[in-house]
Amino acid sequence: MNDQDTILSLSDVRYSWPGRASFGLHVPQLTLTPGETVLLLGESGSGKSTLLSLIYGTIVAQSGAVTVAGTDIAAVSPSQRDRHRAEKIGLIFQQFNLLPFASVRDNITLPLQFAPDRRRRVPAPGAEARRLCNALGLPPQVLDTRAGALSVGQQQRVAAARALIGTPPIIIADEPTSSLDAATQTAFLDVLFQQSQAHNTTVLMVSHDARLSPQFDRVLHMADVAQSVRGAP
Amino acid sequence: MIWRLALGSLAARALTVGMTILAIALSVALFLGVEKIRTGAKASFADTISGTDLIIGARSGSVQLLLYSVFRIGNATNNMSWQSYQDIAARQEVDWIVPISLGDSHRQFRVMGTTPAFFDRYKFRSGQSLRFQDGGTLDDLFDAVIGADVAKTLGYQIDDPIVVAHGLASFTKHDDQPFRVAGILKKTGTPVDRTVIVSLRAIEAIHVDWQRGAKIQGQSTPADVIRDMPLEPQAVTAALVGVKSRLQVFGLQRTINEYPQEPLLAILPGVALQELWQIVGIAETALIGVSAMVVITALMGMMATIFSSLNERRREMAILRAMGARPRVILGLLVLEAAVMAAVGAILGLALLYLGLLIGQPIVDRAFGLWLPIEAPTLREGWTLLAVVAAGVIVSMIPALRAYRMSVADGMIVRI
């Protein structure tokens, strides 16, 4: 498989938390291709957070290679990793995604601040924020609203717009729908995929909720992807 | 946008931020106020006398002589004799000499006996002369010229009668010789404003029926009889002297200080003022030190506020980190925030200072005779404000560095 077909790959990655010798993670192989939507299922405590931190580059594996959009993230400096993350990965968290005091517009355009390449792809950030809001089913007047004033469902859509702006090649969503009811969950994923597919964006979503499986191209189980290493590393 | 985020974050914590800014503003206003009063007092003192080369009085301390002769603060321990006065007046170096006789009062104001030459020779604020607001100089024996504050406080007008009391807080009044207000001086911002000026002869005249500080019982000399008396003074309190040539000042000073017939003291007003500053300087420094400590305390308060906000703002910092903000952006954001708080506090402090000056100026003037000018901020004040902001930035580095370390350690894991 060459780099053209791989947007994210982890191979033979080993990581153990410093000072916590009893817990580590081993990922033999994980590969995502451009444009696919992948659901990674796992219970809490299965090492999901550690796996994501490895991809984000906030922690670096002791061995093995983590390659995000063609860059081996162990090979670059921490500040380059921050920049790389901003450029290549759109992020959606479980909850409390937004700066509550800032306007929705500022929240959506925030990643452009730290990702010049994404910024370059968006000639008019204000207009793009408006377009994304519209596409994600948010009324245009929310743009000037304080993000903290929105409902949880609306906040997650704003977070999705923020992840989508400037078309990063990967979107990683960490339990983005767990605070939403079932109908809203499905609608949320529908609009998210609509937008991601328009730019051939890979979506990796982490969840414990198997009911979402039908909406994804591929479903992985945490237990198959990674082995938790317990006891001596 | 970073600006907007910093301001938005501050606005979200409006109450604590507002309190912090208020504390900084008050401390800055205090600091600038102390500075203003200090320089105002200094300028006011320095402006009180000019054009006088020497002040002569009985031997005491030079600061004491300056204080009682010019500022009407304290009392003379001794007088100089009229004989000595005339001796000095006759010296060829002396261009002009004006006697001053103090010791009586009218209500809360001091009465000064002098000669009409005083109105020509006394200069203040780099060479300005006394001017009459109303009426004229001393013509009759029982004429009095009053300062602007005397007229304003007591509501006197030309031709009003006034009665002079013996001593300063005495109840024995010289009510058998009422004076007439002949002139009212324009405001000068000097102790002259709070002085009742009469002729030197008049001081003698009101003491005709007095002996050793008490009225002689049953004796009352009619005014027209007094007018015909010689009324030569026995002594004067001090004298202001102008010399013909500046070069002679030191020679004359030495001659007077070594005057064999009587222990006298001659001082240069400027030099005596310098001595006064040296004495006051310690108190000044203490005052500046205390107000600077208040500013530092307010900045420490800001630091504490930032520290305590760090925990509740972990989420905010994690979101910024997740969006690709480097830890040093987090650091910069906190320092920027502190700079904004300090700057707003400093500017608000300046505004408070001017508000305080607007309200306090007439009060301070009335109570202490101290005129605080309302002027555009000086360069020195500008530097002070800048220093406050700089100190705020430096102080905020401590919590900012902690946030930096926290955001490196936390990464982007959102903790609630």
Tab-separated table of C-alpha atoms in Angstrom, chain B residues 11-350:
chain	number	residue	atom	x	y	z
B	11	ALA	CA	-15.500	39.500	29.539
B	12	ALA	CA	-16.739	36.037	30.519
B	13	ARG	CA	-15.129	36.572	33.918
B	14	ALA	CA	-16.257	40.188	34.122
B	15	LEU	CA	-16.748	40.335	37.875
B	16	THR	CA	-13.360	39.070	39.043
B	17	VAL	CA	-11.598	40.823	36.193
B	18	GLY	CA	-13.466	44.041	36.994
B	19	MET	CA	-12.475	43.833	40.651
B	20	THR	CA	-8.854	43.226	39.716
B	21	ILE	CA	-8.862	46.165	37.338
B	22	LEU	CA	-10.495	48.360	39.962
B	23	ALA	CA	-7.809	47.434	42.496
B	24	ILE	CA	-5.092	48.298	39.997
B	25	ALA	CA	-6.866	51.533	39.046
B	26	LEU	CA	-7.182	52.658	42.669
B	27	SER	CA	-3.570	51.856	43.416
B	28	VAL	CA	-2.395	53.688	40.304
B	29	ALA	CA	-4.577	56.683	41.171
B	30	LEU	CA	-3.117	56.700	44.682
B	31	PHE	CA	0.428	56.503	43.378
B	32	LEU	CA	-0.089	59.275	40.829
B	33	GLY	CA	-2.008	61.328	43.381
B	34	VAL	CA	0.813	61.156	45.911
B	35	GLU	CA	3.208	62.126	43.170
B	36	LYS	CA	0.952	65.006	42.152
B	37	ILE	CA	0.646	66.338	45.682
B	38	ARG	CA	4.368	65.974	46.219
B	39	THR	CA	5.351	67.895	43.101
B	40	GLY	CA	2.469	70.325	43.629
B	41	ALA	CA	3.612	71.060	47.167
B	42	LYS	CA	7.183	71.460	46.028
B	43	ALA	CA	6.239	73.773	43.189
B	44	SER	CA	3.902	75.685	45.456
B	45	PHE	CA	6.667	76.172	48.025
B	46	ALA	CA	9.251	77.094	45.428
B	47	ASP	CA	6.832	79.565	43.828
B	48	THR	CA	6.139	81.356	47.074
B	49	ILE	CA	9.135	83.613	47.032
B	50	SER	CA	11.245	84.943	44.223
B	51	GLY	CA	13.306	88.040	43.643
B	52	THR	CA	14.384	88.167	47.287
B	53	ASP	CA	18.108	87.666	47.731
B	54	LEU	CA	18.292	87.313	51.494
B	55	ILE	CA	15.933	86.829	54.393
B	56	ILE	CA	17.174	88.179	57.676
B	57	GLY	CA	15.931	87.368	61.149
B	58	ALA	CA	17.067	86.633	64.647
B	59	ARG	CA	19.477	83.714	64.803
B	60	SER	CA	17.708	80.380	64.655
B	61	GLY	CA	17.636	77.648	62.030
B	62	SER	CA	17.608	78.640	58.403
B	63	VAL	CA	14.614	76.406	57.655
B	64	GLN	CA	12.781	77.804	60.651
B	65	LEU	CA	13.435	81.372	59.530
B	66	LEU	CA	12.222	80.544	56.032
B	67	LEU	CA	9.112	78.842	57.366
B	68	TYR	CA	7.951	81.606	59.675
B	69	SER	CA	8.960	84.592	57.561
B	70	VAL	CA	7.626	83.381	54.213
B	71	PHE	CA	5.230	80.529	54.904
B	72	ARG	CA	3.808	81.743	58.210
B	73	ILE	CA	4.477	78.289	59.641
B	74	GLY	CA	5.625	78.306	63.256
B	75	ASN	CA	6.778	81.337	65.161
B	76	ALA	CA	9.897	83.393	65.558
B	77	THR	CA	11.723	82.591	68.758
B	78	ASN	CA	13.188	86.051	68.770
B	79	ASN	CA	12.973	89.361	66.946
B	80	MET	CA	15.678	91.483	65.441
B	81	SER	CA	16.032	94.947	66.827
B	82	TRP	CA	15.022	98.011	64.867
B	83	GLN	CA	18.558	99.300	65.341
B	84	SER	CA	20.046	96.292	63.552
B	85	TYR	CA	17.441	96.596	60.853
B	86	GLN	CA	18.391	100.185	60.182
B	87	ASP	CA	22.086	99.337	60.239
B	88	ILE	CA	21.607	96.735	57.565
B	89	ALA	CA	19.276	98.947	55.541
B	90	ALA	CA	21.989	101.592	55.459
B	91	ARG	CA	24.619	99.257	53.991
B	92	GLN	CA	25.695	100.166	50.494
B	93	GLU	CA	25.148	96.607	49.102
B	94	VAL	CA	21.474	96.772	49.993
B	95	ASP	CA	19.234	97.781	47.131
B	96	TRP	CA	15.988	97.483	49.042
B	97	ILE	CA	14.797	96.082	52.362
B	98	VAL	CA	11.306	95.296	53.533
B	99	PRO	CA	10.576	94.609	57.224
B	100	ILE	CA	8.097	91.990	58.374
B	101	SER	CA	6.460	92.040	61.767
B	102	LEU	CA	4.352	89.078	62.774
B	103	GLY	CA	2.602	88.024	65.963
B	104	ASP	CA	-0.958	89.300	65.764
B	105	SER	CA	-3.928	87.676	64.155
B	106	HIS	CA	-7.332	88.413	62.760
B	107	ARG	CA	-9.721	85.473	63.156
B	108	GLN	CA	-7.701	82.503	61.832
B	109	PHE	CA	-5.487	84.704	59.676
B	110	ARG	CA	-2.137	86.160	60.562
B	111	VAL	CA	-1.524	89.868	60.577
B	112	MET	CA	1.716	91.079	59.068
B	113	GLY	CA	3.122	94.515	59.600
B	114	THR	CA	5.319	95.810	56.809
B	115	THR	CA	5.976	98.876	54.668
B	116	PRO	CA	4.179	99.738	51.419
B	117	ALA	CA	7.386	98.688	49.634
B	118	PHE	CA	6.322	95.116	50.317
B	119	PHE	CA	3.754	95.337	47.514
B	120	ASP	CA	6.485	96.246	45.017
B	121	ARG	CA	9.247	94.029	46.284
B	122	TYR	CA	7.494	90.793	47.152
B	123	LYS	CA	7.539	88.535	44.082
B	124	PHE	CA	6.177	85.049	43.611
B	125	ARG	CA	6.013	82.440	40.853
B	126	SER	CA	9.160	83.506	38.984
B	127	GLY	CA	8.824	87.240	39.301
B	128	GLN	CA	5.085	87.991	39.427
B	129	SER	CA	4.074	90.971	41.509
B	130	LEU	CA	1.146	91.310	43.875
B	131	ARG	CA	-1.900	92.861	42.248
B	132	PHE	CA	-4.953	94.444	43.747
B	133	GLN	CA	-8.282	92.940	43.025
B	134	ASP	CA	-10.002	95.861	44.670
B	135	GLY	CA	-8.987	99.061	46.451
B	136	GLY	CA	-5.389	100.132	46.978
B	137	THR	CA	-2.357	100.121	49.173
B	138	LEU	CA	-1.825	101.276	52.767
B	139	ASP	CA	-2.367	105.041	53.001
B	140	ASP	CA	-3.765	105.659	56.455
B	141	LEU	CA	-2.305	104.337	59.698
B	142	PHE	CA	-5.325	102.076	60.236
B	143	ASP	CA	-5.525	100.747	56.698
B	144	ALA	CA	-5.291	97.022	56.076
B	145	VAL	CA	-4.753	95.087	52.848
B	146	ILE	CA	-6.127	91.562	52.899
B	147	GLY	CA	-5.304	88.500	50.873
B	148	ALA	CA	-7.807	86.886	48.532
B	149	ASP	CA	-8.608	83.999	50.881
B	150	VAL	CA	-9.168	86.333	53.815
B	151	ALA	CA	-11.650	88.346	51.789
B	152	LYS	CA	-13.382	85.247	50.482
B	153	THR	CA	-13.559	83.371	53.777
B	154	LEU	CA	-14.682	86.297	55.893
B	155	GLY	CA	-16.726	87.991	53.168
B	156	TYR	CA	-14.886	91.310	53.532
B	157	GLN	CA	-15.243	94.193	51.190
B	158	ILE	CA	-13.470	97.512	50.874
B	159	ASP	CA	-14.076	99.824	53.877
B	160	ASP	CA	-15.214	97.028	56.180
B	161	PRO	CA	-13.842	97.441	59.706
B	162	ILE	CA	-11.653	94.691	61.140
B	163	VAL	CA	-10.331	94.101	64.620
B	164	VAL	CA	-6.927	92.631	65.253
B	165	ALA	CA	-6.314	90.184	68.106
B	166	HIS	CA	-3.096	90.037	70.032
B	167	GLY	CA	-1.189	86.812	69.659
B	168	LEU	CA	-2.399	84.009	67.467
B	169	ALA	CA	-5.234	82.291	69.282
B	170	SER	CA	-5.986	84.978	71.751
B	171	PHE	CA	-9.256	86.355	72.978
B	172	THR	CA	-7.851	89.717	73.871
B	173	LYS	CA	-8.666	91.918	70.971
B	174	HIS	CA	-7.334	95.274	70.026
B	175	ASP	CA	-10.881	96.432	69.613
B	176	ASP	CA	-10.165	100.002	70.487
B	177	GLN	CA	-8.305	100.421	67.216
B	178	PRO	CA	-10.402	99.023	64.421
B	179	PHE	CA	-8.801	98.848	61.014
B	180	ARG	CA	-10.362	99.517	57.656
B	181	VAL	CA	-10.019	97.240	54.646
B	182	ALA	CA	-8.225	99.426	52.109
B	183	GLY	CA	-7.354	96.841	49.512
B	184	ILE	CA	-7.925	93.245	48.539
B	185	LEU	CA	-5.162	91.360	46.742
B	186	LYS	CA	-5.668	89.003	43.827
B	187	LYS	CA	-5.147	85.342	44.502
B	188	THR	CA	-1.502	84.321	44.390
B	189	GLY	CA	-1.489	80.723	45.636
B	190	THR	CA	0.968	81.796	48.357
B	191	PRO	CA	0.541	82.433	52.103
B	192	VAL	CA	-0.073	86.105	51.240
B	193	ASP	CA	-3.619	85.016	50.340
B	194	ARG	CA	-4.195	84.199	53.986
B	195	THR	CA	-2.546	87.286	55.457
B	196	VAL	CA	-3.834	90.602	56.703
B	197	ILE	CA	-1.227	93.237	55.851
B	198	VAL	CA	-0.979	96.433	57.850
B	199	SER	CA	1.743	99.031	58.144
B	200	LEU	CA	4.595	98.526	60.550
B	201	ARG	CA	3.546	101.684	62.384
B	202	ALA	CA	0.073	100.284	62.832
B	203	ILE	CA	1.474	97.261	64.659
B	204	GLU	CA	3.061	99.698	67.077
B	205	ALA	CA	-0.128	101.758	67.238
B	206	ILE	CA	-2.306	98.909	68.407
B	207	HIS	CA	0.158	98.138	71.180
B	208	VAL	CA	0.269	101.686	72.535
B	209	ASP	CA	-1.918	100.892	75.526
B	210	TRP	CA	-0.441	97.422	75.989
B	211	GLN	CA	2.407	96.239	78.103
B	212	ARG	CA	3.925	92.758	78.252
B	213	GLY	CA	1.126	91.190	76.311
B	214	ALA	CA	-1.699	92.565	78.439
B	215	LYS	CA	-3.885	95.641	78.147
B	216	ILE	CA	-3.204	98.339	80.658
B	217	GLN	CA	-6.429	98.684	82.653
B	218	GLY	CA	-8.471	101.812	82.046
B	219	GLN	CA	-6.026	103.239	79.552
B	220	SER	CA	-7.291	104.048	76.110
B	221	THR	CA	-5.528	106.459	73.859
B	222	PRO	CA	-7.761	108.063	71.241
B	223	ALA	CA	-6.905	107.309	67.626
B	224	ASP	CA	-6.005	110.855	66.656
B	225	VAL	CA	-3.535	111.057	69.515
B	226	ILE	CA	-1.954	107.836	68.320
B	227	ARG	CA	-1.669	109.254	64.823
B	228	ASP	CA	0.586	111.983	66.174
B	229	MET	CA	2.845	109.576	68.055
B	230	PRO	CA	6.200	108.645	66.452
B	231	LEU	CA	5.340	104.881	66.507
B	232	GLU	CA	8.888	103.777	65.918
B	233	PRO	CA	9.059	99.972	66.204
B	234	GLN	CA	11.337	98.409	68.758
B	235	ALA	CA	11.895	95.296	66.703
B	236	VAL	CA	10.787	93.454	63.594
B	237	THR	CA	10.424	89.724	63.015
B	238	ALA	CA	12.355	89.481	59.791
B	239	ALA	CA	13.359	91.413	56.738
B	240	LEU	CA	13.459	90.684	53.029
B	241	VAL	CA	16.517	92.089	51.299
B	242	GLY	CA	17.451	92.696	47.683
B	243	VAL	CA	21.063	93.456	46.849
B	244	LYS	CA	22.386	95.725	44.119
B	245	SER	CA	24.578	93.068	42.597
B	246	ARG	CA	24.115	89.327	42.858
B	247	LEU	CA	27.826	88.994	43.516
B	248	GLN	CA	27.384	90.770	46.849
B	249	VAL	CA	24.878	88.279	48.221
B	250	PHE	CA	27.374	86.000	49.926
B	251	GLY	CA	29.462	88.870	51.255
B	252	LEU	CA	26.397	90.515	52.780
B	253	GLN	CA	25.183	87.201	54.156
B	254	ARG	CA	28.514	86.654	55.915
B	255	THR	CA	28.553	90.202	57.272
B	256	ILE	CA	25.078	89.813	58.723
B	257	ASN	CA	25.787	86.394	60.186
B	258	GLU	CA	28.824	87.894	61.907
B	259	TYR	CA	27.004	91.049	62.977
B	260	PRO	CA	28.588	91.820	66.357
B	261	GLN	CA	25.776	93.741	68.069
B	262	GLU	CA	23.123	91.043	67.788
B	263	PRO	CA	22.978	87.371	66.767
B	264	LEU	CA	21.349	87.492	63.348
B	265	LEU	CA	20.843	85.033	60.549
B	266	ALA	CA	20.719	85.747	56.836
B	267	ILE	CA	19.590	83.010	54.481
B	268	LEU	CA	19.286	82.588	50.741
B	269	PRO	CA	15.675	81.487	50.169
B	270	GLY	CA	16.659	78.953	47.480
B	271	VAL	CA	19.298	77.327	49.673
B	272	ALA	CA	16.956	77.176	52.650
B	273	LEU	CA	14.319	75.574	50.424
B	274	GLN	CA	16.845	72.936	49.403
B	275	GLU	CA	17.508	72.223	53.065
B	276	LEU	CA	13.791	71.948	53.618
B	277	TRP	CA	13.524	69.418	50.774
B	278	GLN	CA	16.256	67.367	52.371
B	279	ILE	CA	14.247	67.158	55.558
B	280	VAL	CA	10.965	66.504	53.772
B	281	GLY	CA	12.710	64.135	51.344
B	282	ILE	CA	12.688	61.211	53.770
B	283	ALA	CA	8.954	61.494	54.299
B	284	GLU	CA	8.506	61.888	50.560
B	285	THR	CA	10.448	58.743	49.841
B	286	ALA	CA	8.448	56.857	52.448
B	287	LEU	CA	5.213	58.094	50.884
B	288	ILE	CA	6.292	57.054	47.395
B	289	GLY	CA	7.467	53.722	48.767
B	290	VAL	CA	4.137	53.036	50.441
B	291	SER	CA	2.101	53.942	47.374
B	292	ALA	CA	4.393	51.850	45.185
B	293	MET	CA	3.774	48.941	47.560
B	294	VAL	CA	0.049	49.443	47.067
B	295	VAL	CA	0.518	49.149	43.307
B	296	ILE	CA	2.576	45.994	43.785
B	297	THR	CA	-0.113	44.579	46.068
B	298	ALA	CA	-2.756	45.190	43.413
B	299	LEU	CA	-0.606	43.443	40.817
B	300	MET	CA	-0.094	40.521	43.183
B	301	GLY	CA	-3.866	40.403	43.484
B	302	MET	CA	-4.073	40.140	39.724
B	303	MET	CA	-1.568	37.308	39.784
B	304	ALA	CA	-3.677	35.479	42.357
B	305	THR	CA	-6.757	35.998	40.186
B	306	ILE	CA	-5.019	34.519	37.166
B	307	PHE	CA	-3.753	31.623	39.239
B	308	SER	CA	-7.194	30.782	40.555
B	309	SER	CA	-8.679	31.066	37.074
B	310	LEU	CA	-6.284	28.490	35.638
B	311	ASN	CA	-8.186	25.476	36.904
B	312	GLU	CA	-11.554	26.552	35.606
B	313	ARG	CA	-9.918	27.411	32.306
B	314	ARG	CA	-8.264	24.082	31.636
B	315	ARG	CA	-10.998	23.298	29.153
B	316	GLU	CA	-10.445	26.551	27.308
B	317	MET	CA	-6.740	25.848	27.132
B	318	ALA	CA	-7.283	22.249	26.019
B	319	ILE	CA	-9.577	23.386	23.202
B	320	LEU	CA	-6.999	25.882	22.027
B	321	ARG	CA	-4.318	23.198	22.186
B	322	ALA	CA	-6.527	20.795	20.211
B	323	MET	CA	-7.011	23.437	17.547
B	324	GLY	CA	-3.250	23.524	17.137
B	325	ALA	CA	-2.301	26.336	19.497
B	326	ARG	CA	1.202	25.750	20.810
B	327	PRO	CA	1.741	25.957	24.545
B	328	ARG	CA	3.445	29.292	24.008
B	329	VAL	CA	0.225	30.660	22.497
B	330	ILE	CA	-1.465	29.751	25.790
B	331	LEU	CA	1.325	31.543	27.630
B	332	GLY	CA	0.989	34.537	25.339
B	333	LEU	CA	-2.748	34.619	25.812
B	334	LEU	CA	-2.451	34.783	29.592
B	335	VAL	CA	0.254	37.433	29.451
B	336	LEU	CA	-1.816	39.421	26.956
B	337	GLU	CA	-4.766	39.189	29.292
B	338	ALA	CA	-2.682	40.471	32.197
B	339	ALA	CA	-1.330	43.283	30.048
B	340	VAL	CA	-4.874	44.271	29.084
B	341	MET	CA	-5.990	44.223	32.730
B	342	ALA	CA	-2.972	46.245	33.841
B	343	ALA	CA	-3.345	48.722	30.970
B	344	VAL	CA	-7.063	49.234	31.549
B	345	GLY	CA	-6.350	49.559	35.268
B	346	ALA	CA	-3.615	52.098	34.631
B	347	ILE	CA	-5.759	54.197	32.303
B	348	LEU	CA	-8.713	53.990	34.656
B	349	GLY	CA	-6.367	55.013	37.465
B	350	LEU	CA	-5.339	58.063	35.476
